[in-house]
Amino acid sequence: MAWNTAWCSVLALWLLWGAVCSNAASGDGNAFPFDIEGSAVVGRQDPSETSDSRVTMGRLPPAAERCDAGFFRTSSGECSPCDCNGNSHECLDGSGFCLHCQRNTTGEHCERCLAGYIGDSIRGAPRFCQPCPCPLPHLANFAESCFRKNGAVRCMCKENYAGPNCERCAPGYYGNPLLIGSTCKKCDCSGNSDPNLIFEDCDEITGQCRNCLRNTTGFKCERCAPGYYGDARIAKNCAVCNCGGGPCDSVTGECLEEGFELPTGCDKCVWDLTDDLRLAALSIEESKSGLLSVSSGAAAHRHVTDMNSTIHLLKTRLSERENQYTLRKIQINNSENTLRSLLSDVEELDEKVCVPSLCLVYVKLLLGRYNTHVCSPPIPPKSNSINQ
């Protein structure tokens, strides 16, 4: 009896295991009603048979199914031309977004210029993107970006520059952006300018400081003013000379002889010569670096090419202005000739005897003519006028 019971138990377990394996192999469902996400049964599912649209869109079509250059495969499986405004011939399957935009363009369809470039547009797409003319396209371009507004180019200047076309230095900087090779450098007033300003105040072209404070003077407020002594640049401790109103050395404060005349208006005094030479050396180094950047190999060739293109552009504009001037001159000469002709006709009218009303009509006809001859209106015989 026990033997039969054991065999029945084994048979029942064998039947149950067979049912479980049959359900798993058929793939129609799970043998148990609870979620087994991530189990081995789900993991063996063929990715090509999944219903997830994201997986289907992410697959690249086989090489035999891919579209020709300049086309992309849509979600429906058709080949559609890339819309890159003529600035690329590559785009992504599915989305149609353009790749490798050329001619300094960017965007999903290469429809706009890169930052720092601007171009004329045809139906919203740039035809030719060139560096922003801020103030010059190639030689001196100091803009982060630019755009057109009301037919004029508006520049978004870099930090050091200002003006509608970045043609001048911003407050706190000096230089001449319109001069080839020149840049805007920060004002250096040795920290002795007005502390209420957010920038040091200097001449926008030369860089000479204005309104030196803390009893200082000099091109960069780098030394103590006459009647004071100390260190104007580092310690900033210019103090009044203690010489009973007499002169003193501007550095040590040592009193000078009574007969000594302090050259208050001279910037090349012996005791200031060291500072002046140091400042001159700094200026020479700046000029040297600028010249080296211009005169080095390919950079020099590029600068010369840009200068030639700028000269050609200026000559073209000058020629256009000369043509406009010649046209205006011809128009003025024609107007003068017409006026002379009218005056001559008026003088002839004075010599004629005519009915006032008819003369008025005749004058109006003369004033309204341009290059045509107007016949004199018929004048009734004098005898008839008298009889009337």
Short mmCIF file of C-alpha atoms in Angstrom, two decimals:
data_model
loop_
_atom_site.label_atom_id
_atom_site.label_comp_id
_atom_site.label_asym_id
_atom_site.label_seq_id
_atom_site.Cartn_x
_atom_site.Cartn_y
_atom_site.Cartn_z
CA MET A 1 0.00 0.00 0.00
CA ALA A 2 2.83 2.37 0.90
CA TRP A 3 4.54 1.45 -2.37
CA ASN A 4 1.41 2.39 -4.37
CA THR A 5 1.08 5.70 -2.50
CA ALA A 6 4.69 6.62 -3.33
CA TRP A 7 4.20 5.83 -7.02
CA CYS A 8 1.03 7.98 -7.10
CA SER A 9 2.89 10.92 -5.58
CA VAL A 10 5.72 10.62 -8.11
CA LEU A 11 3.20 10.41 -10.97
CA ALA A 12 1.36 13.53 -9.77
CA LEU A 13 4.60 15.53 -9.53
CA TRP A 14 5.65 14.36 -13.01
CA LEU A 15 2.31 15.48 -14.53
CA LEU A 16 2.55 18.89 -12.80
CA TRP A 17 6.13 19.43 -14.10
CA GLY A 18 5.04 18.53 -17.62
CA ALA A 19 2.24 21.11 -17.50
CA VAL A 20 4.62 23.83 -16.35
CA CYS A 21 7.18 23.07 -19.07
CA SER A 22 4.44 22.98 -21.71
CA ASN A 23 3.21 26.48 -20.80
CA ALA A 24 6.74 27.90 -20.76
CA ALA A 25 7.61 26.40 -24.14
CA SER A 26 4.41 27.61 -25.84
CA GLY A 27 5.05 31.24 -24.83
CA ASP A 28 1.27 31.82 -24.46
CA GLY A 29 1.61 32.89 -20.86
CA ASN A 30 3.13 32.12 -17.50
CA ALA A 31 2.24 29.07 -15.52
CA PHE A 32 1.72 31.27 -12.48
CA PRO A 33 -0.45 34.40 -12.19
CA PHE A 34 2.27 36.64 -10.65
CA ASP A 35 4.71 38.95 -12.47
CA ILE A 36 8.07 37.44 -13.36
CA GLU A 37 9.54 40.48 -15.18
CA GLY A 38 13.24 40.02 -15.67
CA SER A 39 13.13 36.23 -15.45
CA ALA A 40 14.91 33.88 -17.84
CA VAL A 41 11.70 33.18 -19.77
CA VAL A 42 11.21 36.84 -20.69
CA GLY A 43 14.92 37.35 -21.33
CA ARG A 44 14.89 34.74 -24.10
CA GLN A 45 12.34 36.75 -26.10
CA ASP A 46 13.48 37.64 -29.64
CA PRO A 47 14.12 41.45 -29.84
CA SER A 48 12.79 41.51 -33.41
CA GLU A 49 9.38 40.30 -32.16
CA THR A 50 8.96 42.90 -29.40
CA SER A 51 6.05 45.33 -29.55
CA ASP A 52 8.04 48.22 -28.08
CA SER A 53 8.15 50.95 -30.77
CA ARG A 54 11.29 52.48 -29.30
CA VAL A 55 13.29 49.34 -30.03
CA THR A 56 11.92 49.18 -33.57
CA MET A 57 12.80 52.86 -34.28
CA GLY A 58 16.25 52.43 -32.81
CA ARG A 59 17.27 49.64 -35.16
CA LEU A 60 19.27 50.62 -38.22
CA PRO A 61 17.91 49.18 -41.47
CA PRO A 62 20.13 46.69 -43.28
CA ALA A 63 22.49 48.09 -45.89
CA ALA A 64 20.29 46.71 -48.68
CA GLU A 65 17.30 48.65 -47.30
CA ARG A 66 19.02 52.00 -46.76
CA CYS A 67 18.17 54.98 -48.93
CA ASP A 68 20.54 56.67 -51.36
CA ALA A 69 22.65 59.69 -50.41
CA GLY A 70 20.50 62.74 -49.85
CA PHE A 71 17.50 60.65 -48.71
CA PHE A 72 16.33 59.19 -45.40
CA ARG A 73 13.92 56.39 -44.52
CA THR A 74 10.72 57.58 -42.85
CA SER A 75 8.81 55.70 -40.15
CA SER A 76 6.55 54.30 -42.87
CA GLY A 77 9.56 52.80 -44.67
CA GLU A 78 9.64 55.21 -47.62
CA CYS A 79 12.71 57.14 -48.80
CA SER A 80 12.24 60.90 -48.51
CA PRO A 81 14.73 63.63 -49.58
CA CYS A 82 16.76 65.34 -46.86
CA ASP A 83 15.66 68.92 -46.13
CA CYS A 84 19.00 70.58 -45.35
CA ASN A 85 18.61 73.80 -47.36
CA GLY A 86 21.44 72.77 -49.66
CA ASN A 87 23.97 72.80 -46.82
CA SER A 88 24.24 69.02 -46.30
CA HIS A 89 23.43 65.73 -48.06
CA GLU A 90 23.20 63.56 -44.95
CA CYS A 91 20.32 63.15 -42.52
CA LEU A 92 19.14 60.67 -39.91
CA ASP A 93 16.66 57.88 -40.70
CA GLY A 94 13.38 58.37 -38.93
CA SER A 95 13.76 62.03 -37.92
CA GLY A 96 15.36 63.50 -41.05
CA PHE A 97 17.63 65.71 -38.93
CA CYS A 98 20.64 66.87 -40.94
CA LEU A 99 24.24 65.84 -40.25
CA HIS A 100 27.53 67.62 -40.96
CA CYS A 101 26.09 71.03 -41.91
CA GLN A 102 28.43 72.97 -44.21
CA ARG A 103 29.00 76.67 -45.03
CA ASN A 104 29.09 77.71 -41.36
CA THR A 105 25.48 76.60 -40.75
CA THR A 106 23.82 74.66 -37.96
CA GLY A 107 20.36 73.50 -36.82
CA GLU A 108 18.18 70.45 -37.37
CA HIS A 109 17.90 71.40 -41.05
CA CYS A 110 21.06 73.55 -41.39
CA GLU A 111 18.70 76.52 -41.39
CA ARG A 112 20.72 79.09 -39.45
CA CYS A 113 24.27 80.43 -39.22
CA LEU A 114 26.72 79.46 -36.51
CA ALA A 115 27.29 81.85 -33.62
CA GLY A 116 29.49 84.70 -34.81
CA TYR A 117 28.28 84.40 -38.42
CA ILE A 118 25.52 86.09 -40.41
CA GLY A 119 24.07 85.53 -43.87
CA ASP A 120 21.27 86.46 -46.21
CA SER A 121 18.29 84.11 -46.03
CA ILE A 122 16.03 82.54 -48.62
CA ARG A 123 12.79 81.26 -47.09
CA GLY A 124 14.51 81.24 -43.72
CA ALA A 125 17.61 79.33 -44.82
CA PRO A 126 21.04 81.03 -44.96
CA ARG A 127 22.49 81.38 -48.42
CA PHE A 128 25.96 82.41 -47.34
CA CYS A 129 27.15 82.72 -43.75
CA GLN A 130 30.16 84.96 -43.20
CA PRO A 131 31.80 86.32 -40.03
CA CYS A 132 29.92 89.16 -38.36
CA PRO A 133 31.03 92.61 -39.64
CA CYS A 134 31.73 93.88 -36.14
CA PRO A 135 33.38 96.11 -37.22
CA LEU A 136 35.10 94.14 -40.05
CA PRO A 137 34.24 90.57 -41.10
CA HIS A 138 37.73 89.02 -41.10
CA LEU A 139 40.33 91.54 -39.98
CA ALA A 140 38.58 92.77 -36.84
CA ASN A 141 35.65 90.69 -35.67
CA PHE A 142 34.91 91.37 -31.99
CA ALA A 143 31.33 90.04 -31.70
CA GLU A 144 29.98 86.95 -29.97
CA SER A 145 27.10 86.91 -32.48
CA CYS A 146 25.09 89.23 -34.71
CA PHE A 147 21.67 89.49 -36.34
CA ARG A 148 19.71 91.67 -38.74
CA LYS A 149 17.03 94.10 -37.59
CA ASN A 150 15.26 96.60 -39.84
CA GLY A 151 17.83 95.96 -42.56
CA ALA A 152 20.82 96.76 -40.32
CA VAL A 153 23.31 94.41 -38.67
CA ARG A 154 23.22 94.42 -34.86
CA CYS A 155 26.30 93.06 -33.08
CA MET A 156 26.47 91.32 -29.70
CA CYS A 157 29.94 92.52 -28.72
CA LYS A 158 32.50 90.78 -26.57
CA GLU A 159 33.16 92.07 -23.07
CA ASN A 160 35.89 94.55 -24.06
CA TYR A 161 33.98 96.21 -26.94
CA ALA A 162 30.96 98.47 -27.46
CA GLY A 163 29.03 100.28 -30.18
CA PRO A 164 26.48 99.10 -32.78
CA ASN A 165 29.31 97.38 -34.69
CA CYS A 166 31.81 96.89 -31.84
CA GLU A 167 33.79 99.77 -33.33
CA ARG A 168 34.96 101.23 -30.01
CA CYS A 169 36.19 100.03 -26.64
CA ALA A 170 33.82 99.53 -23.74
CA PRO A 171 34.12 101.71 -20.62
CA GLY A 172 37.17 100.64 -18.67
CA TYR A 173 39.09 99.62 -21.80
CA TYR A 174 41.19 101.48 -24.36
CA GLY A 175 42.38 100.95 -27.93
CA ASN A 176 41.17 101.39 -31.50
CA PRO A 177 39.26 98.37 -32.86
CA LEU A 178 39.16 99.98 -36.33
CA LEU A 179 42.96 99.83 -36.52
CA ILE A 180 44.15 96.51 -37.93
CA GLY A 181 45.95 94.51 -35.24
CA SER A 182 44.67 96.67 -32.38
CA THR A 183 42.54 95.33 -29.55
CA CYS A 184 40.84 96.79 -26.50
CA LYS A 185 42.93 96.45 -23.35
CA LYS A 186 41.85 97.07 -19.79
CA CYS A 187 42.64 100.45 -18.24
CA ASP A 188 45.49 100.38 -15.71
CA CYS A 189 45.32 103.23 -13.23
CA SER A 190 47.27 101.48 -10.48
CA GLY A 191 44.08 101.18 -8.43
CA ASN A 192 43.99 104.95 -7.88
CA SER A 193 40.87 105.78 -9.89
CA ASP A 194 37.40 106.56 -8.55
CA PRO A 195 36.34 103.65 -6.28
CA ASN A 196 32.67 104.41 -6.94
CA LEU A 197 33.09 103.33 -10.56
CA ILE A 198 32.88 99.67 -11.51
CA PHE A 199 35.76 100.19 -13.93
CA GLU A 200 38.91 102.29 -14.08
CA ASP A 201 38.42 105.51 -16.05
CA CYS A 202 40.95 106.20 -18.81
CA ASP A 203 41.08 107.71 -22.29
CA GLU A 204 39.43 105.24 -24.67
CA ILE A 205 42.20 105.62 -27.28
CA THR A 206 45.48 106.29 -25.44
CA GLY A 207 44.72 104.66 -22.08
CA GLN A 208 45.82 107.73 -20.07
CA CYS A 209 44.02 107.74 -16.74
CA ARG A 210 41.58 110.49 -15.82
CA ASN A 211 41.02 111.90 -12.32
CA CYS A 212 43.81 110.21 -10.36
CA LEU A 213 42.83 109.97 -6.67
CA ARG A 214 44.72 109.33 -3.41
CA ASN A 215 47.15 112.20 -4.11
CA THR A 216 48.59 110.51 -7.22
CA THR A 217 49.47 111.62 -10.74
CA GLY A 218 51.05 110.26 -13.94
CA PHE A 219 49.91 108.49 -17.08
CA LYS A 220 48.69 105.53 -15.02
CA CYS A 221 48.44 107.29 -11.62
CA GLU A 222 51.67 105.50 -10.80
CA ARG A 223 53.42 108.12 -8.63
CA CYS A 224 52.63 110.59 -5.89
CA ALA A 225 51.51 114.08 -6.85
CA PRO A 226 53.79 117.12 -6.26
CA GLY A 227 53.91 117.92 -2.53
CA TYR A 228 53.39 114.27 -1.59
CA TYR A 229 55.68 111.27 -1.21
CA GLY A 230 55.31 107.50 -0.88
CA ASP A 231 54.43 104.43 -2.94
CA ALA A 232 51.50 105.11 -5.27
CA ARG A 233 51.27 101.67 -6.88
CA ILE A 234 51.56 99.05 -4.13
CA ALA A 235 51.31 100.58 -0.67
CA LYS A 236 49.18 103.51 -1.91
CA ASN A 237 50.39 105.67 0.97
CA CYS A 238 51.11 109.06 -0.62
CA ALA A 239 51.41 111.50 2.29
CA VAL A 240 51.97 115.25 2.54
CA CYS A 241 55.60 116.36 2.59
CA ASN A 242 56.63 117.51 6.09
CA CYS A 243 58.90 120.28 4.92
CA GLY A 244 57.05 123.37 6.05
CA GLY A 245 55.51 123.87 2.64
CA GLY A 246 58.80 123.26 0.83
CA PRO A 247 59.48 120.57 -1.76
CA CYS A 248 60.42 117.00 -0.93
CA ASP A 249 61.52 113.87 -2.72
CA SER A 250 58.44 112.10 -4.14
CA VAL A 251 59.63 108.68 -2.95
CA THR A 252 61.56 109.17 0.29
CA GLY A 253 59.94 112.40 1.52
CA GLU A 254 63.37 113.95 2.12
CA CYS A 255 63.16 117.73 2.12
CA LEU A 256 64.90 119.50 -0.73
CA GLU A 257 66.76 122.79 -0.64
CA GLU A 258 64.74 125.95 -0.58
CA GLY A 259 66.21 127.14 -3.86
CA PHE A 260 65.30 123.93 -5.60
CA GLU A 261 62.46 124.30 -8.07
CA LEU A 262 60.28 121.23 -8.39
CA PRO A 263 59.44 120.69 -12.07
CA THR A 264 55.72 120.11 -11.54
CA GLY A 265 54.94 120.05 -15.25
CA CYS A 266 57.71 117.66 -16.34
CA ASP A 267 57.01 113.93 -16.79
CA LYS A 268 60.62 113.06 -17.69
CA CYS A 269 62.34 114.07 -14.49
CA VAL A 270 65.34 112.10 -13.35
CA TRP A 271 63.58 110.56 -10.36
CA ASP A 272 60.66 109.44 -12.58
CA LEU A 273 62.86 108.07 -15.35
CA THR A 274 62.78 104.50 -14.02
CA ASP A 275 58.99 104.34 -13.98
CA ASP A 276 58.77 105.92 -17.42
CA LEU A 277 61.24 103.41 -18.84
CA ARG A 278 59.34 100.54 -17.28
CA LEU A 279 56.07 101.74 -18.79
CA ALA A 280 57.78 102.22 -22.15
CA ALA A 281 59.12 98.66 -21.97
CA LEU A 282 55.61 97.35 -21.35
CA SER A 283 54.29 99.28 -24.35
CA ILE A 284 57.13 97.96 -26.52
CA GLU A 285 56.35 94.38 -25.49
CA GLU A 286 52.68 94.86 -26.35
CA SER A 287 53.56 96.33 -29.74
CA LYS A 288 56.10 93.57 -30.37
CA SER A 289 53.57 90.81 -29.67
CA GLY A 290 51.06 92.50 -31.96
CA LEU A 291 53.59 92.82 -34.78
CA LEU A 292 54.67 89.21 -34.38
CA SER A 293 51.08 88.01 -34.61
CA VAL A 294 50.62 89.97 -37.83
CA SER A 295 53.93 89.14 -39.50
CA SER A 296 54.04 85.40 -38.92
CA GLY A 297 53.74 83.22 -42.03
CA ALA A 298 50.18 82.19 -42.85
CA ALA A 299 48.75 84.81 -40.52
CA ALA A 300 50.43 87.56 -42.54
CA HIS A 301 49.11 86.09 -45.78
CA ARG A 302 45.62 85.91 -44.32
CA HIS A 303 45.80 89.52 -43.15
CA VAL A 304 46.99 90.67 -46.57
CA THR A 305 44.17 88.76 -48.27
CA ASP A 306 41.61 90.24 -45.91
CA MET A 307 43.02 93.72 -46.48
CA ASN A 308 42.78 93.25 -50.24
CA SER A 309 39.17 92.11 -49.97
CA THR A 310 38.36 95.10 -47.78
CA ILE A 311 40.03 97.47 -50.24
CA HIS A 312 38.09 95.89 -53.11
CA LEU A 313 34.84 96.32 -51.16
CA LEU A 314 35.62 99.96 -50.42
CA LYS A 315 36.50 100.61 -54.08
CA THR A 316 33.20 99.06 -55.15
CA ARG A 317 31.26 101.26 -52.75
CA LEU A 318 33.22 104.31 -53.91
CA SER A 319 32.42 103.48 -57.54
CA GLU A 320 28.73 103.19 -56.66
CA ARG A 321 28.82 106.59 -54.97
CA GLU A 322 30.57 108.11 -58.00
CA ASN A 323 27.92 106.67 -60.30
CA GLN A 324 25.20 108.10 -58.08
CA TYR A 325 26.94 111.47 -58.12
CA THR A 326 27.22 111.43 -61.94
CA LEU A 327 23.55 110.51 -62.27
CA ARG A 328 22.52 113.32 -59.93
CA LYS A 329 24.68 115.75 -61.87
CA ILE A 330 23.02 114.74 -65.15
CA GLN A 331 19.59 115.16 -63.59
CA ILE A 332 20.52 118.62 -62.31
CA ASN A 333 21.83 119.64 -65.75
CA ASN A 334 18.62 118.44 -67.38
CA SER A 335 16.58 120.40 -64.85
CA GLU A 336 18.63 123.52 -65.54
CA ASN A 337 18.11 123.16 -69.30
CA THR A 338 14.39 122.70 -68.80
CA LEU A 339 14.26 125.77 -66.58
CA ARG A 340 16.12 127.87 -69.15
CA SER A 341 13.70 126.74 -71.84
CA LEU A 342 10.76 127.66 -69.66
CA LEU A 343 12.20 131.10 -68.97
CA SER A 344 12.70 131.65 -72.69
CA ASP A 345 9.09 130.69 -73.37
CA VAL A 346 7.88 133.05 -70.66
CA GLU A 347 9.82 135.90 -72.26
CA GLU A 348 8.18 135.12 -75.60
CA LEU A 349 4.81 135.27 -73.88
CA ASP A 350 5.56 138.76 -72.64
CA GLU A 351 6.06 139.90 -76.22
CA LYS A 352 2.77 138.46 -77.43
CA VAL A 353 -0.67 139.93 -77.05
CA CYS A 354 -3.22 137.39 -76.00
CA VAL A 355 -6.41 136.99 -74.08
CA PRO A 356 -5.56 136.60 -70.38
CA SER A 357 -7.51 133.38 -69.94
CA LEU A 358 -5.87 131.81 -72.98
CA CYS A 359 -2.43 132.96 -71.81
CA LEU A 360 -3.02 131.23 -68.47
CA VAL A 361 -3.79 127.97 -70.24
CA TYR A 362 -0.69 128.41 -72.39
CA VAL A 363 1.53 128.92 -69.32
CA LYS A 364 0.14 125.80 -67.68
CA LEU A 365 0.88 123.81 -70.81
CA LEU A 366 4.43 125.12 -70.86
CA LEU A 367 4.97 124.25 -67.21
CA GLY A 368 3.58 120.76 -67.75
CA ARG A 369 5.65 119.82 -70.77
CA TYR A 370 8.96 117.91 -70.51
CA ASN A 371 10.78 117.28 -73.79
CA THR A 372 7.90 117.98 -76.24
CA HIS A 373 7.08 121.10 -78.19
CA VAL A 374 3.79 122.74 -77.24
CA CYS A 375 2.13 124.79 -79.94
CA SER A 376 0.84 128.21 -79.10
CA PRO A 377 -2.93 128.26 -78.57
CA PRO A 378 -4.83 129.99 -81.34
CA ILE A 379 -5.39 133.68 -80.66
CA PRO A 380 -8.62 135.18 -82.01
CA PRO A 381 -8.19 138.02 -84.51
CA LYS A 382 -7.72 141.39 -82.93
CA SER A 383 -10.61 142.89 -84.84
CA ASN A 384 -13.03 140.33 -83.42
CA SER A 385 -11.83 141.01 -79.90
CA ILE A 386 -12.44 144.73 -80.36
CA ASN A 387 -15.86 144.15 -81.84
CA GLN A 388 -16.80 142.04 -78.89
#
